[in-house]
Short mmCIF file of C-alpha atoms in Angstrom, two decimals:
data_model
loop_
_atom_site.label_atom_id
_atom_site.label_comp_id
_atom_site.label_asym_id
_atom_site.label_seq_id
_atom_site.Cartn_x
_atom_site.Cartn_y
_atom_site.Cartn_z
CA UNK A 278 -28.67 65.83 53.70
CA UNK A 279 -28.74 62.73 56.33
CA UNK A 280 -32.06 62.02 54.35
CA UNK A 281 -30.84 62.02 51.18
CA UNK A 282 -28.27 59.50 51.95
CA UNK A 283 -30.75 57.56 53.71
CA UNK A 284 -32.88 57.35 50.83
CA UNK A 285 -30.03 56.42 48.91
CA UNK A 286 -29.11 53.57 50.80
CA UNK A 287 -32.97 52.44 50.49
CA UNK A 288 -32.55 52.22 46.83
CA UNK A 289 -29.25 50.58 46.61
CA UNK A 290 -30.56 47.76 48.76
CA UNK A 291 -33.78 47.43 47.15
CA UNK A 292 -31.93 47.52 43.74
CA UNK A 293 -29.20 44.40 45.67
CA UNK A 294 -32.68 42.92 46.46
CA UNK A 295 -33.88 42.71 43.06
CA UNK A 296 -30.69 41.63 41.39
CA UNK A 297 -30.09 38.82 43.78
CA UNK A 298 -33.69 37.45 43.44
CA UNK A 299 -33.42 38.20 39.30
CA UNK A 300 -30.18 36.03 39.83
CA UNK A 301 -31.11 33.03 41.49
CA UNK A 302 -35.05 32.61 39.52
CA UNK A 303 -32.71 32.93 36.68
CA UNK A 304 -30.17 30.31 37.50
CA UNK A 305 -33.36 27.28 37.72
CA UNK A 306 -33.38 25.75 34.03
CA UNK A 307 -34.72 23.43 32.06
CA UNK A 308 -33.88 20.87 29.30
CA UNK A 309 -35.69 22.00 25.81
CA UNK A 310 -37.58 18.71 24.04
CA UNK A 311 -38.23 15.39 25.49
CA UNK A 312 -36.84 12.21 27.18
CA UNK A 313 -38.61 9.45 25.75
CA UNK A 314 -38.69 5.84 27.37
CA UNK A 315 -40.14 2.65 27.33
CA UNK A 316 -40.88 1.54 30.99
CA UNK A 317 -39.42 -1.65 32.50
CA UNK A 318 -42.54 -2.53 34.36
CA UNK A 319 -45.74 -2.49 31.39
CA UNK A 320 -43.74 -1.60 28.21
CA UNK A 321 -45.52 1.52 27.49
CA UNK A 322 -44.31 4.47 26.79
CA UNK A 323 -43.15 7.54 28.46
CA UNK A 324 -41.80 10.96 28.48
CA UNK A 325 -40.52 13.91 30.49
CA UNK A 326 -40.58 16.91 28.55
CA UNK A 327 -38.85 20.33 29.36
CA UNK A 328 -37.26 18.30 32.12
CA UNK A 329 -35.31 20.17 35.31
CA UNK A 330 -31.45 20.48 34.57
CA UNK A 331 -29.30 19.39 37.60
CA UNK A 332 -32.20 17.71 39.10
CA UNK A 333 -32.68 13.95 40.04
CA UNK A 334 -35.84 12.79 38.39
CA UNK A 335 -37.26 9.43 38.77
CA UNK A 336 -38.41 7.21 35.87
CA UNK A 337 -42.01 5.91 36.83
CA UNK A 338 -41.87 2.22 36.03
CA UNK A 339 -38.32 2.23 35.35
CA UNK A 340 -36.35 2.78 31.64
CA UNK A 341 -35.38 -0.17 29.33
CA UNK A 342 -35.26 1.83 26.01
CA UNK A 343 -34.41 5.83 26.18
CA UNK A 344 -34.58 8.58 23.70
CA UNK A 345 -32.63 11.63 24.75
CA UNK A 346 -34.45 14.26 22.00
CA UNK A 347 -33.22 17.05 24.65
CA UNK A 348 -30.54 19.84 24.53
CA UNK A 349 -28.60 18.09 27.53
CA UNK A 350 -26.58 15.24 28.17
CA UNK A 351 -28.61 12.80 30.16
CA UNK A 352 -27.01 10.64 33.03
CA UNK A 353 -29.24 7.47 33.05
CA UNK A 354 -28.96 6.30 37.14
CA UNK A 355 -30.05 2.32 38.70
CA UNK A 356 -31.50 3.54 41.47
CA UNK A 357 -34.18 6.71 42.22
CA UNK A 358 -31.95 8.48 44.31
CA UNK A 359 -29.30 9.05 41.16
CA UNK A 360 -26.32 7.33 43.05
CA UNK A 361 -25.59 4.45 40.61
CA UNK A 362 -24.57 5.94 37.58
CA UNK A 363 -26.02 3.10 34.62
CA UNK A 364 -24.97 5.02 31.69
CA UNK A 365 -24.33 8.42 29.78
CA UNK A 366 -26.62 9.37 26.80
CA UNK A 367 -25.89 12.11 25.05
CA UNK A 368 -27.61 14.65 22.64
CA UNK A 369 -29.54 13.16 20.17
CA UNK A 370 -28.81 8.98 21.22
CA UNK A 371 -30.58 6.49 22.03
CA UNK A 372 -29.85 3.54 25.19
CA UNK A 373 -31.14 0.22 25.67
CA UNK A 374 -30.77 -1.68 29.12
CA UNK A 375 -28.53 -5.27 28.48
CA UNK A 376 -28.73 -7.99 29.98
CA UNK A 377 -29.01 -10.41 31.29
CA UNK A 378 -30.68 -9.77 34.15
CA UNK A 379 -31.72 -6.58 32.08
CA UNK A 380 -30.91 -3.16 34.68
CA UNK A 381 -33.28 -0.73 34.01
CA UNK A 382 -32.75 2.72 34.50
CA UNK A 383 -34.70 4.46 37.77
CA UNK A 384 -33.63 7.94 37.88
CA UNK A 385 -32.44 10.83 35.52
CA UNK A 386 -30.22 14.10 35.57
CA UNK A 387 -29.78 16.20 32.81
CA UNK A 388 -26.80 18.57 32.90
CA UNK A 389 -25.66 20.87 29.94
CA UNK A 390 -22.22 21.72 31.27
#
C-alpha cells in the first residue's frame, strides 16, 4: 500500500511539474503584425514584427515616424532603457516626433492590457 501512495505522490508532482512549466512558456507573448518606423539617424525604414509584449525593445537608429500595425498599444520611450515615456500609440495610429529639436523615440513596449 505505502507504494501505491508513493507512486501517487510521483505523479501528482510530475503532473504540478508540467502544469507550472505549461503555465509560465504560456504566459511569454507576442504582438501579432508589425511596428513600422522611419529611423532618426539615415531615414530608412524599419520594422519589428511579432514583437515581445511587456518587453523593452530598442529602436536601432532611433524613431521619427511610427506605424503601430500591431494588436497592442505601443508606449513609444526617449531613451533605450524605456524610462522616459515620449508618447502612447495605439492600435492602428500613426506618431511623428515634433520639434523643434525633433525627440526621437529609442525604445518600445507593447502591452495589450
Amino acid at each position: 500500500m505505502n507504494k501505491i501512495h508513493s507512486f501517487g505522490r510521483a505523479v501528482a508532482a510530475v503532473g504540478g511539474a508540467i502544469a507550472l512549466l505549461t503555465t509560465l512558456t504560456g504566459s511569454a507573448s507576442a504582438a501579432d503584425g508589425e511596428f513600422a518606423y522611419a529611423r532618426f539617424d539615415d531615414g530608412t525604414s524599419s520594422a519589428l514584427v511579432a514583437p515581445a509584449d511587456d518587453a523593452c525593445l530598442p529602436l536601432d537608429g532611433g524613431a521619427v515616424h511610427a506605424a503601430n500595425d500591431t494588436d497592442a498599444t505601443a508606449f513609444l520611450y526617449a531613451d533605450v532603457s524605456c524610462k522616459q515615456l515620449l508618447a502612447l500609440v495605439a492600435v492602428g495610429a500613426a506618431w511623428d516626433a515634433v520639434g523643434p529639436p525633433v525627440q526621437p523615440a529609442q525604445g518600445v513596449r507593447f502591452s495589450s492590457s
